[in-house]
Coordinates of C-alpha atoms in Angstrom, one line a residue:
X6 CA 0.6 84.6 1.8
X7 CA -3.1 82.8 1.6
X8 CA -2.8 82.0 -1.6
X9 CA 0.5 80.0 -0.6
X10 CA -0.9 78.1 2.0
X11 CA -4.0 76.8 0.6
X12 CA -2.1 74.9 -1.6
X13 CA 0.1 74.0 1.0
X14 CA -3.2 72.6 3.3
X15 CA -4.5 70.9 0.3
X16 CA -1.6 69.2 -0.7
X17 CA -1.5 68.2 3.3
X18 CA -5.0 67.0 3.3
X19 CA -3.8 64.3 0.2
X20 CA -1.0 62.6 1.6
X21 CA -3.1 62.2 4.8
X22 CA -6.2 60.6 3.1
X23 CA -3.9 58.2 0.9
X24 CA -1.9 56.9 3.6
X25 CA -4.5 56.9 6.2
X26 CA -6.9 55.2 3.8
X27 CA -4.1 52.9 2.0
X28 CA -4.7 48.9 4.2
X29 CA -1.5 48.3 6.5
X30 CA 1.1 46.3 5.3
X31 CA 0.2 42.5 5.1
X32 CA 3.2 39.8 6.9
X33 CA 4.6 38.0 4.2
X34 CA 3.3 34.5 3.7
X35 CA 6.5 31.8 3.4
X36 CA 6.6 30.0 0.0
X37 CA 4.8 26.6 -0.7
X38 CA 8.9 25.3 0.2
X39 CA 8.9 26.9 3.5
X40 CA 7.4 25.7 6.9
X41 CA 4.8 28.4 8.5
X42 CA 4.1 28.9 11.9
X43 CA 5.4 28.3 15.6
X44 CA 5.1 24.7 17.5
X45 CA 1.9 24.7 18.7
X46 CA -0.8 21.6 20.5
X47 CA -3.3 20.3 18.3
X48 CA -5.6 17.6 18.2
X49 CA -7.1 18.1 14.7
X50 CA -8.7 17.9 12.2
X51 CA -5.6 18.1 10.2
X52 CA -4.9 19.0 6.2
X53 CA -3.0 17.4 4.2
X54 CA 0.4 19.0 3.9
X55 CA 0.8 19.5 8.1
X56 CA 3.8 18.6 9.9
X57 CA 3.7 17.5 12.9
X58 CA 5.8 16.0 15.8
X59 CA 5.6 14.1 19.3
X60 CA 8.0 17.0 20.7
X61 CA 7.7 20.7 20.1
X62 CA 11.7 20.6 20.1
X63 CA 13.5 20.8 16.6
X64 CA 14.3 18.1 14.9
X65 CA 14.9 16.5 11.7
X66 CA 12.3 14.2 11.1
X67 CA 8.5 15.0 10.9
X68 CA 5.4 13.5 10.4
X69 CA 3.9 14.8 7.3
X70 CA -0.1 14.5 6.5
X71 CA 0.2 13.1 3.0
X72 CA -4.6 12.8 2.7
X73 CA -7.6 11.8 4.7
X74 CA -10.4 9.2 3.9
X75 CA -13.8 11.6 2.5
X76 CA -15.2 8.7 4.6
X77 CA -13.6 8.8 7.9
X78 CA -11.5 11.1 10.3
X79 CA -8.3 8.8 9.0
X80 CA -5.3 10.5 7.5
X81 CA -2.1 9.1 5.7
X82 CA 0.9 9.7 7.3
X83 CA 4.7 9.3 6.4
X84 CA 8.1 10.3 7.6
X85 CA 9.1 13.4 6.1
X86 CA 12.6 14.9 6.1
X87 CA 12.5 18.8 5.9
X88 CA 15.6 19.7 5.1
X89 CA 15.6 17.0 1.9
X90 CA 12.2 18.1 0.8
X91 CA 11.7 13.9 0.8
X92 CA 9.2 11.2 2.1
X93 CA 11.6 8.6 3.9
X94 CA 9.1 6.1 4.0
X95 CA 5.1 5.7 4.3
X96 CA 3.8 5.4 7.5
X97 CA 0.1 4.4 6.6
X98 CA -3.3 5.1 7.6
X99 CA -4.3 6.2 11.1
X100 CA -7.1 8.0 13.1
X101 CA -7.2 11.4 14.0
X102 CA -7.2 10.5 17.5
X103 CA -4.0 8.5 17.1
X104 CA -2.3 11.0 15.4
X105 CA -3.4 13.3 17.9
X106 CA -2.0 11.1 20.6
X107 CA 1.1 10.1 19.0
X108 CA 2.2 13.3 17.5
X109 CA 0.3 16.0 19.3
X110 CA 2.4 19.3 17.8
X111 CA 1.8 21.2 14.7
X112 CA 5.0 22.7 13.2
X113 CA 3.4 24.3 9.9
X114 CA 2.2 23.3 6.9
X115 CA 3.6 23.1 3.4
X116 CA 2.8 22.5 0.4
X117 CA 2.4 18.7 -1.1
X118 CA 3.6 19.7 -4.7
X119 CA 7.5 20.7 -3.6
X120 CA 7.5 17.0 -1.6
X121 CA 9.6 14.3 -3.1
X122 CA 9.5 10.5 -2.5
X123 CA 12.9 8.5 -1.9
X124 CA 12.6 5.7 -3.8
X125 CA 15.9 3.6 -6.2
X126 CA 14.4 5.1 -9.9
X127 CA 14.9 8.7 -8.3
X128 CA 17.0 9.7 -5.4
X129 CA 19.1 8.0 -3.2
X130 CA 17.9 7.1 0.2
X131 CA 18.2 9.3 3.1
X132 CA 20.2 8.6 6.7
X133 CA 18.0 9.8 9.4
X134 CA 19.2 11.3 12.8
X135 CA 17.4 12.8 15.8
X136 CA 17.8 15.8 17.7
X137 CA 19.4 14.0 21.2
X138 CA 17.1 14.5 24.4
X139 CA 18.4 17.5 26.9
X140 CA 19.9 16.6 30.3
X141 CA 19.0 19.3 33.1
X142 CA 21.1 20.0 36.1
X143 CA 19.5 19.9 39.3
X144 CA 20.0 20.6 42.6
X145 CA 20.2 17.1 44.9
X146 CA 21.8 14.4 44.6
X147 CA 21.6 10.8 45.2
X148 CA 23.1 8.0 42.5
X149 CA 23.5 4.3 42.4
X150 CA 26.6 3.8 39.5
X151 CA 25.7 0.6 37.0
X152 CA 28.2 -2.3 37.6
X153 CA 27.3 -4.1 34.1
X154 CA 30.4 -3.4 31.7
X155 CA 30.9 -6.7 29.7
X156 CA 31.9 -6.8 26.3
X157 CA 29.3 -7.1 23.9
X158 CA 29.5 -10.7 22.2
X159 CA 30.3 -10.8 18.3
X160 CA 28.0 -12.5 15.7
X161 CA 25.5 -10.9 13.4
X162 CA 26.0 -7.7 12.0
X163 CA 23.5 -5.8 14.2
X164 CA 25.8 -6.8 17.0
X165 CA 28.8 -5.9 15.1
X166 CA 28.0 -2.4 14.4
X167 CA 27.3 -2.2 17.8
X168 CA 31.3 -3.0 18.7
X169 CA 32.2 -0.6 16.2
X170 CA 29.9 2.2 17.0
X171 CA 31.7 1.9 20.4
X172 CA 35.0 1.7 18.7
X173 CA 34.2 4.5 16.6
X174 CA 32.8 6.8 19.0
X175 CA 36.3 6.3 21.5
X176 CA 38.2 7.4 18.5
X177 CA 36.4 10.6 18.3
X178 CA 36.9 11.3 21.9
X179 CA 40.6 10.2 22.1
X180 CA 41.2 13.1 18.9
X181 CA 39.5 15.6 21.0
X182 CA 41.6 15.0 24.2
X183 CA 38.6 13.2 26.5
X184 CA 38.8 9.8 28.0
X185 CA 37.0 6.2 26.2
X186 CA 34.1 5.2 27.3
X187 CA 33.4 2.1 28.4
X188 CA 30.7 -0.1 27.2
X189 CA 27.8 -1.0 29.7
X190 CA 25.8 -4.0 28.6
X191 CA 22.9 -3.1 30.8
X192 CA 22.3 0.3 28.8
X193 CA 22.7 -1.8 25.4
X194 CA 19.8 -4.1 26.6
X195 CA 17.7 -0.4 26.8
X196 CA 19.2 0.9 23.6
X197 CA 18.5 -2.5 22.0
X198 CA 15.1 -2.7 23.1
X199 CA 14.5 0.8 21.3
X200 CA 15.5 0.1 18.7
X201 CA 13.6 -3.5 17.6
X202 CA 10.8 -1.5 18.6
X203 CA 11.8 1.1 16.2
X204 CA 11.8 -1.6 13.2
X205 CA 9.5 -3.7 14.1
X206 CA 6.8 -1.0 14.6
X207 CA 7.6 1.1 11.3
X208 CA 8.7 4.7 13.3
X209 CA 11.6 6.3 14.5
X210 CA 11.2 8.8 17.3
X211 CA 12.6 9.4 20.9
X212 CA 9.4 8.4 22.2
X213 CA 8.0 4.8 21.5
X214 CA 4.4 4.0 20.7
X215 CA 3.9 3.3 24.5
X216 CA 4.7 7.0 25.4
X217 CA 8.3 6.3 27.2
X218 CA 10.9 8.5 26.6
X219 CA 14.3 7.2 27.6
X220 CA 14.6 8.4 30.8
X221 CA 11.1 6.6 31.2
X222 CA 12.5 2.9 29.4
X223 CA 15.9 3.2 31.5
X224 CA 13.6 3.2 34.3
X225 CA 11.6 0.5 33.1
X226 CA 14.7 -1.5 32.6
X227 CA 15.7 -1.0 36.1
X228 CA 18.9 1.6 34.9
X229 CA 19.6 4.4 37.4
X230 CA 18.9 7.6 35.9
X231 CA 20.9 10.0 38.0
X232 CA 24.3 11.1 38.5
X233 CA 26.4 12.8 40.5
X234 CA 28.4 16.5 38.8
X235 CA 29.5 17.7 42.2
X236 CA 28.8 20.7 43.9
X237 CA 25.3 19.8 44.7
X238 CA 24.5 19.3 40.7
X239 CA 23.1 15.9 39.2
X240 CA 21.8 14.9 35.9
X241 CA 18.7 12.9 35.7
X242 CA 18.4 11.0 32.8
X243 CA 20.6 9.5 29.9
X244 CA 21.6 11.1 26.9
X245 CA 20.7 9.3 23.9
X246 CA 21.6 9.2 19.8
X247 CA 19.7 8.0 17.4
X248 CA 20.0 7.0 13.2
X249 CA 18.6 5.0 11.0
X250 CA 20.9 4.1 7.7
X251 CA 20.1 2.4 4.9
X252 CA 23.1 0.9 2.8
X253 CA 24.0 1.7 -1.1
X254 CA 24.4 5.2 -2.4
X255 CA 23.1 7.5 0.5
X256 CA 22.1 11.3 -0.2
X257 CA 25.1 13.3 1.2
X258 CA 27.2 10.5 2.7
X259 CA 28.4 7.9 -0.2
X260 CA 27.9 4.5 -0.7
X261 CA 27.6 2.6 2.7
X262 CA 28.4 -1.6 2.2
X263 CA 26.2 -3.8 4.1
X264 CA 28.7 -4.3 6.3
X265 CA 29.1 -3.3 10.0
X266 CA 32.3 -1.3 9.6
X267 CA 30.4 0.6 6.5
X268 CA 27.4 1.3 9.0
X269 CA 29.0 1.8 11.7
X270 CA 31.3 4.5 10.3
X271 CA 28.4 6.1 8.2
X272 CA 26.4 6.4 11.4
X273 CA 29.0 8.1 13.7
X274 CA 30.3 10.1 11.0
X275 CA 26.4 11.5 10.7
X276 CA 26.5 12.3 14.0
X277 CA 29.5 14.3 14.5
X278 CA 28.1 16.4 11.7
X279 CA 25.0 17.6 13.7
X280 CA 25.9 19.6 16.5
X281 CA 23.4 18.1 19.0
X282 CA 24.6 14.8 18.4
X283 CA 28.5 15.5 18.6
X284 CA 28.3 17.2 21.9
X285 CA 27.2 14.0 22.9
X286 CA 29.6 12.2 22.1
X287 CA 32.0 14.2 22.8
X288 CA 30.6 15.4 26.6
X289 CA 33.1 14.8 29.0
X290 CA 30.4 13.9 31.7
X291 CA 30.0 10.8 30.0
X292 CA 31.7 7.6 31.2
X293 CA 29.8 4.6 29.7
X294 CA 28.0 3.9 26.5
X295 CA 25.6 1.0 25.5
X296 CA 24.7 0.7 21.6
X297 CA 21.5 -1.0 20.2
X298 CA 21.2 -2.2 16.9
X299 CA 18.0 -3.5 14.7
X300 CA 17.4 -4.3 11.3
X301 CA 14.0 -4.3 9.3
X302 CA 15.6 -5.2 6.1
X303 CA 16.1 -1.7 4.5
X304 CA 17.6 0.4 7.7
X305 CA 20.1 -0.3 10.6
X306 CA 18.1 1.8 13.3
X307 CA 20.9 2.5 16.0
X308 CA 20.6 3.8 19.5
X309 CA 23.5 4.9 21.6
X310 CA 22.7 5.8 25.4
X311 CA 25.2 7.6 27.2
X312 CA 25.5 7.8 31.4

Protein backbone atom coordinates (compact mmCIF):
# COMPACT_ATOMS: atom_id res chain seq x y z
CA UNK A 1 0.00 0.00 0.00
CA UNK A 2 3.08 2.51 0.76
CA UNK A 3 4.53 1.97 -2.25
CA UNK A 4 1.15 3.28 -3.87
CA UNK A 5 0.91 6.28 -2.14
CA UNK A 6 4.20 7.73 -2.36
CA UNK A 7 3.77 8.07 -5.78
CA UNK A 8 0.43 9.24 -5.30
CA UNK A 9 1.92 12.24 -2.67
CA UNK A 10 4.58 13.00 -5.13
CA UNK A 11 2.61 13.34 -8.00
CA UNK A 12 0.41 15.69 -5.47
CA UNK A 13 3.28 17.75 -4.39
CA UNK A 14 3.85 18.59 -8.53
CA UNK A 15 0.66 19.86 -9.57
CA UNK A 16 0.65 22.02 -6.37
CA UNK A 17 4.17 23.61 -6.90
CA UNK A 18 3.35 24.33 -10.74
CA UNK A 19 0.19 25.93 -10.24
CA UNK A 20 0.88 27.60 -7.05
CA UNK A 21 4.22 28.89 -8.51
CA UNK A 22 2.69 29.46 -12.23
CA UNK A 23 1.91 34.00 -12.15
CA UNK A 24 -2.12 34.49 -12.16
CA UNK A 25 -3.65 35.12 -15.25
CA UNK A 26 -2.99 38.71 -16.71
CA UNK A 27 -6.53 40.91 -17.91
CA UNK A 28 -6.35 41.11 -21.47
CA UNK A 29 -5.09 44.42 -22.92
CA UNK A 30 -7.70 45.83 -25.79
CA UNK A 31 -6.03 46.09 -29.27
CA UNK A 32 -4.22 49.36 -30.57
CA UNK A 33 -8.25 49.75 -32.40
CA UNK A 34 -9.95 49.52 -29.07
CA UNK A 35 -10.56 52.25 -26.39
CA UNK A 36 -9.12 51.18 -22.77
CA UNK A 37 -10.34 52.20 -19.55
CA UNK A 38 -13.44 53.72 -17.67
CA UNK A 39 -14.32 57.73 -17.78
CA UNK A 40 -12.31 59.10 -15.36
CA UNK A 41 -11.08 63.21 -14.13
CA UNK A 42 -7.82 64.20 -15.31
CA UNK A 43 -5.92 67.21 -15.56
CA UNK A 44 -2.79 65.93 -17.31
CA UNK A 45 -0.07 65.55 -18.52
CA UNK A 46 -1.65 63.83 -21.45
CA UNK A 47 -0.03 61.35 -24.31
CA UNK A 48 -0.65 61.45 -27.48
CA UNK A 49 -3.29 59.04 -28.47
CA UNK A 50 -5.85 60.06 -25.26
CA UNK A 51 -9.42 60.69 -25.72
CA UNK A 52 -10.96 62.82 -23.96
CA UNK A 53 -14.32 64.63 -23.39
CA UNK A 54 -16.10 67.71 -21.54
CA UNK A 55 -18.82 64.97 -20.23
CA UNK A 56 -18.11 61.59 -18.83
CA UNK A 57 -21.44 60.60 -20.75
CA UNK A 58 -21.07 58.55 -24.15
CA UNK A 59 -20.95 60.13 -27.04
CA UNK A 60 -19.80 60.19 -30.51
CA UNK A 61 -17.33 62.73 -30.84
CA UNK A 62 -14.01 62.95 -28.82
CA UNK A 63 -11.21 64.96 -28.49
CA UNK A 64 -8.15 63.07 -29.52
CA UNK A 65 -4.37 64.12 -28.40
CA UNK A 66 -2.83 63.95 -31.84
CA UNK A 67 1.35 65.45 -29.98
CA UNK A 68 2.85 67.88 -27.54
CA UNK A 69 5.50 70.67 -28.09
CA UNK A 70 9.16 69.00 -26.40
CA UNK A 71 9.14 72.73 -25.53
CA UNK A 72 6.01 73.42 -23.69
CA UNK A 73 3.11 71.63 -21.80
CA UNK A 74 0.94 72.38 -25.33
CA UNK A 75 -0.65 69.47 -27.07
CA UNK A 76 -2.48 69.18 -30.62
CA UNK A 77 -5.86 68.37 -30.45
CA UNK A 78 -8.61 67.35 -33.08
CA UNK A 79 -12.05 65.97 -33.32
CA UNK A 80 -12.01 62.45 -33.44
CA UNK A 81 -14.92 60.15 -34.44
CA UNK A 82 -14.58 56.69 -32.71
CA UNK A 83 -16.67 54.67 -34.32
CA UNK A 84 -15.11 55.86 -37.99
CA UNK A 85 -11.64 55.46 -36.73
CA UNK A 86 -11.32 59.27 -38.48
CA UNK A 87 -9.99 62.82 -37.56
CA UNK A 88 -13.09 65.17 -38.48
CA UNK A 89 -11.14 68.10 -38.46
CA UNK A 90 -7.89 69.72 -36.50
CA UNK A 91 -8.55 71.47 -33.65
CA UNK A 92 -5.02 73.02 -33.06
CA UNK A 93 -2.65 73.71 -30.40
CA UNK A 94 -3.60 74.36 -26.75
CA UNK A 95 -2.23 74.27 -23.13
CA UNK A 96 -2.54 71.57 -20.87
CA UNK A 97 -4.52 73.72 -18.61
CA UNK A 98 -7.03 74.49 -21.31
CA UNK A 99 -7.42 71.20 -22.23
CA UNK A 100 -7.82 70.33 -18.79
CA UNK A 101 -10.45 72.86 -18.40
CA UNK A 102 -12.27 72.40 -21.51
CA UNK A 103 -12.26 68.64 -21.67
CA UNK A 104 -11.54 67.45 -18.19
CA UNK A 105 -12.44 63.38 -18.82
CA UNK A 106 -10.17 60.71 -19.91
CA UNK A 107 -12.04 57.92 -21.94
CA UNK A 108 -8.84 55.72 -22.90
CA UNK A 109 -6.31 55.81 -25.10
CA UNK A 110 -5.62 54.29 -28.48
CA UNK A 111 -3.28 53.95 -30.67
CA UNK A 112 -2.29 56.93 -33.37
CA UNK A 113 -1.34 54.31 -36.23
CA UNK A 114 -5.19 52.79 -36.70
CA UNK A 115 -6.38 56.86 -36.84
CA UNK A 116 -7.49 58.04 -40.25
CA UNK A 117 -7.82 61.74 -41.52
CA UNK A 118 -11.05 62.72 -43.56
CA UNK A 119 -9.90 64.64 -46.19
CA UNK A 120 -11.41 64.70 -50.46
CA UNK A 121 -8.18 62.38 -51.89
CA UNK A 122 -9.29 59.67 -49.24
CA UNK A 123 -12.63 59.34 -47.51
CA UNK A 124 -15.64 61.04 -47.64
CA UNK A 125 -16.46 63.43 -44.92
CA UNK A 126 -18.26 62.44 -41.81
CA UNK A 127 -21.84 63.82 -40.38
CA UNK A 128 -21.37 64.44 -36.74
CA UNK A 129 -24.17 64.08 -34.04
CA UNK A 130 -24.19 64.30 -30.21
CA UNK A 131 -25.45 62.27 -27.58
CA UNK A 132 -28.75 64.65 -26.54
CA UNK A 133 -28.53 66.11 -22.79
CA UNK A 134 -30.80 64.03 -20.13
CA UNK A 135 -33.98 65.66 -18.62
CA UNK A 136 -34.62 64.54 -14.81
CA UNK A 137 -37.99 64.45 -13.30
CA UNK A 138 -38.37 66.22 -10.13
CA UNK A 139 -40.54 66.60 -7.55
CA UNK A 140 -42.10 70.53 -7.47
CA UNK A 141 -43.37 72.44 -9.72
CA UNK A 142 -43.60 75.88 -10.87
CA UNK A 143 -43.54 76.98 -14.85
CA UNK A 144 -43.96 80.11 -16.82
CA UNK A 145 -45.03 78.62 -20.64
CA UNK A 146 -43.00 80.73 -23.59
CA UNK A 147 -45.55 82.86 -25.71
CA UNK A 148 -42.99 83.35 -28.75
CA UNK A 149 -44.30 81.08 -31.69
CA UNK A 150 -43.73 83.05 -34.95
CA UNK A 151 -42.82 81.63 -37.99
CA UNK A 152 -39.23 81.76 -38.78
CA UNK A 153 -38.65 84.22 -41.80
CA UNK A 154 -37.24 82.68 -45.22
CA UNK A 155 -33.98 83.81 -46.88
CA UNK A 156 -30.57 82.21 -46.69
CA UNK A 157 -30.10 78.69 -46.53
CA UNK A 158 -29.14 78.51 -42.83
CA UNK A 159 -32.57 79.88 -42.25
CA UNK A 160 -34.07 77.53 -44.62
CA UNK A 161 -32.93 74.36 -43.19
CA UNK A 162 -34.18 75.63 -40.18
CA UNK A 163 -38.06 75.66 -41.74
CA UNK A 164 -37.42 72.33 -42.95
CA UNK A 165 -35.81 70.75 -40.01
CA UNK A 166 -39.14 71.79 -38.35
CA UNK A 167 -41.02 70.39 -41.26
CA UNK A 168 -39.11 67.43 -41.23
CA UNK A 169 -39.09 66.64 -37.73
CA UNK A 170 -43.43 67.07 -37.67
CA UNK A 171 -43.35 64.43 -40.29
CA UNK A 172 -41.68 61.98 -38.18
CA UNK A 173 -43.93 62.61 -35.34
CA UNK A 174 -47.23 62.64 -37.44
CA UNK A 175 -45.91 58.71 -38.78
CA UNK A 176 -45.58 57.71 -35.24
CA UNK A 177 -49.11 58.83 -34.02
CA UNK A 178 -47.79 62.10 -31.74
CA UNK A 179 -48.92 65.68 -32.29
CA UNK A 180 -46.57 68.66 -34.48
CA UNK A 181 -44.74 70.81 -32.73
CA UNK A 182 -44.84 74.13 -32.99
CA UNK A 183 -42.05 76.40 -33.70
CA UNK A 184 -40.90 78.88 -30.86
CA UNK A 185 -38.74 81.64 -32.15
CA UNK A 186 -37.43 82.50 -28.73
CA UNK A 187 -35.76 78.91 -28.47
CA UNK A 188 -34.29 79.37 -32.14
CA UNK A 189 -32.61 82.66 -30.97
CA UNK A 190 -30.82 80.00 -28.08
CA UNK A 191 -30.27 77.25 -30.64
CA UNK A 192 -29.00 79.87 -33.09
CA UNK A 193 -26.78 81.39 -30.74
CA UNK A 194 -25.08 77.80 -30.26
CA UNK A 195 -24.65 77.17 -33.03
CA UNK A 196 -22.55 80.46 -34.56
CA UNK A 197 -20.66 79.78 -31.65
CA UNK A 198 -20.10 76.37 -32.73
CA UNK A 199 -18.58 77.63 -36.25
CA UNK A 200 -17.20 80.48 -35.44
CA UNK A 201 -15.10 78.95 -32.58
CA UNK A 202 -13.94 75.70 -34.44
CA UNK A 203 -15.87 72.97 -31.84
CA UNK A 204 -18.91 71.16 -31.50
CA UNK A 205 -19.92 70.09 -28.04
CA UNK A 206 -23.05 70.53 -25.74
CA UNK A 207 -21.05 72.82 -23.67
CA UNK A 208 -19.63 76.06 -25.28
CA UNK A 209 -16.20 77.47 -24.60
CA UNK A 210 -17.87 79.64 -21.74
CA UNK A 211 -18.87 76.49 -19.82
CA UNK A 212 -22.86 76.84 -20.42
CA UNK A 213 -24.62 73.94 -21.05
CA UNK A 214 -28.11 74.53 -22.45
CA UNK A 215 -30.04 74.55 -19.63
CA UNK A 216 -27.40 77.31 -18.51
CA UNK A 217 -27.73 79.43 -22.25
CA UNK A 218 -31.65 79.12 -22.10
CA UNK A 219 -31.30 80.79 -18.88
CA UNK A 220 -29.07 83.27 -20.15
CA UNK A 221 -31.40 84.00 -22.88
CA UNK A 222 -34.17 84.61 -20.41
CA UNK A 223 -36.13 80.91 -21.64
CA UNK A 224 -37.95 79.24 -18.75
CA UNK A 225 -36.46 75.99 -18.11
CA UNK A 226 -39.19 74.12 -16.30
CA UNK A 227 -42.29 72.39 -16.98
CA UNK A 228 -45.11 71.01 -15.67
CA UNK A 229 -45.67 66.64 -16.19
CA UNK A 230 -48.40 66.52 -13.61
CA UNK A 231 -48.61 64.67 -10.57
CA UNK A 232 -46.13 66.72 -8.74
CA UNK A 233 -43.28 65.90 -11.68
CA UNK A 234 -41.48 68.67 -13.76
CA UNK A 235 -38.63 68.77 -16.06
CA UNK A 236 -35.95 71.29 -15.76
CA UNK A 237 -34.21 71.98 -18.68
CA UNK A 238 -34.57 71.61 -22.48
CA UNK A 239 -33.78 68.85 -24.52
CA UNK A 240 -31.47 69.50 -27.24
CA UNK A 241 -30.07 67.83 -30.82
CA UNK A 242 -27.16 68.54 -32.33
CA UNK A 243 -25.25 67.77 -36.03
CA UNK A 244 -22.94 69.16 -38.02
CA UNK A 245 -23.11 68.03 -41.94
CA UNK A 246 -21.01 68.73 -44.48
CA UNK A 247 -22.44 68.49 -48.16
CA UNK A 248 -21.11 66.11 -51.19
CA UNK A 249 -20.63 62.32 -50.76
CA UNK A 250 -21.01 61.78 -46.91
CA UNK A 251 -19.65 58.45 -45.18
CA UNK A 252 -22.83 56.34 -44.67
CA UNK A 253 -25.53 58.82 -45.70
CA UNK A 254 -25.07 59.71 -49.64
CA UNK A 255 -24.49 62.64 -51.44
CA UNK A 256 -26.17 65.71 -49.63
CA UNK A 257 -26.69 69.00 -52.27
CA UNK A 258 -25.93 72.29 -50.81
CA UNK A 259 -29.26 72.86 -50.60
CA UNK A 260 -31.50 73.24 -47.45
CA UNK A 261 -33.93 70.42 -48.31
CA UNK A 262 -30.58 68.14 -48.94
CA UNK A 263 -29.40 69.24 -45.33
CA UNK A 264 -32.20 69.40 -43.75
CA UNK A 265 -33.22 65.85 -44.68
CA UNK A 266 -29.70 64.41 -44.16
CA UNK A 267 -29.72 65.92 -40.70
CA UNK A 268 -33.00 64.55 -39.38
CA UNK A 269 -32.62 61.41 -41.08
CA UNK A 270 -29.10 61.09 -38.89
CA UNK A 271 -30.97 61.62 -36.00
CA UNK A 272 -33.70 59.23 -36.13
CA UNK A 273 -30.91 56.68 -36.68
CA UNK A 274 -29.38 57.21 -33.14
CA UNK A 275 -31.53 56.21 -30.49
CA UNK A 276 -30.85 59.18 -28.15
CA UNK A 277 -31.66 61.56 -30.70
CA UNK A 278 -34.99 59.90 -32.03
CA UNK A 279 -36.49 59.67 -28.60
CA UNK A 280 -36.26 63.26 -28.81
CA UNK A 281 -37.87 63.84 -31.35
CA UNK A 282 -40.25 61.66 -31.01
CA UNK A 283 -41.00 62.38 -26.97
CA UNK A 284 -44.47 63.15 -26.61
CA UNK A 285 -43.69 65.71 -23.67
CA UNK A 286 -42.55 67.94 -26.24
CA UNK A 287 -44.68 70.75 -27.54
CA UNK A 288 -42.43 73.36 -29.26
CA UNK A 289 -39.21 73.28 -31.19
CA UNK A 290 -36.77 76.12 -32.14
CA UNK A 291 -33.92 75.15 -34.78
CA UNK A 292 -30.50 77.04 -35.17
CA UNK A 293 -28.49 76.96 -38.03
CA UNK A 294 -24.72 78.17 -38.79
CA UNK A 295 -22.36 77.84 -41.54
CA UNK A 296 -18.45 78.02 -41.42
CA UNK A 297 -18.14 77.14 -45.03
CA UNK A 298 -17.58 73.26 -44.89
CA UNK A 299 -20.46 72.21 -42.13
CA UNK A 300 -24.19 73.23 -41.48
CA UNK A 301 -23.80 73.00 -37.51
CA UNK A 302 -27.64 72.59 -36.47
CA UNK A 303 -29.17 72.83 -33.07
CA UNK A 304 -32.70 71.84 -32.32
CA UNK A 305 -34.06 72.62 -28.64
CA UNK A 306 -37.10 71.03 -27.66
CA UNK A 307 -39.54 72.37 -24.50
Amino acid sequence: MDRFLFPVLFLCLMVFLFTGCTAPPQPMVPGPEQVSGIPVRTSGPYTPGDLLDQSPEPGDVRVLVLEQDPGSREYRIAWYQPNAGVILRQIGWASEAEIARRYPYSHGHISLDTVRLVTPATTAPQAVIATPPRVTPLTTATTTAPTSTSTPAAGDIPRAVEQAVLRLTNAERGGNGLAPLSWDEHLAEVARDHSTNMALHDFFSHTNLQGEGPTERAVRHGYPVRKELGGGWYAEGIGKNLNMMPTGSVVSIGYVANDAESIARAQVGAWMGSPGHRSNILNGEYTRLGVGVAYDGQYYYSTQNFW
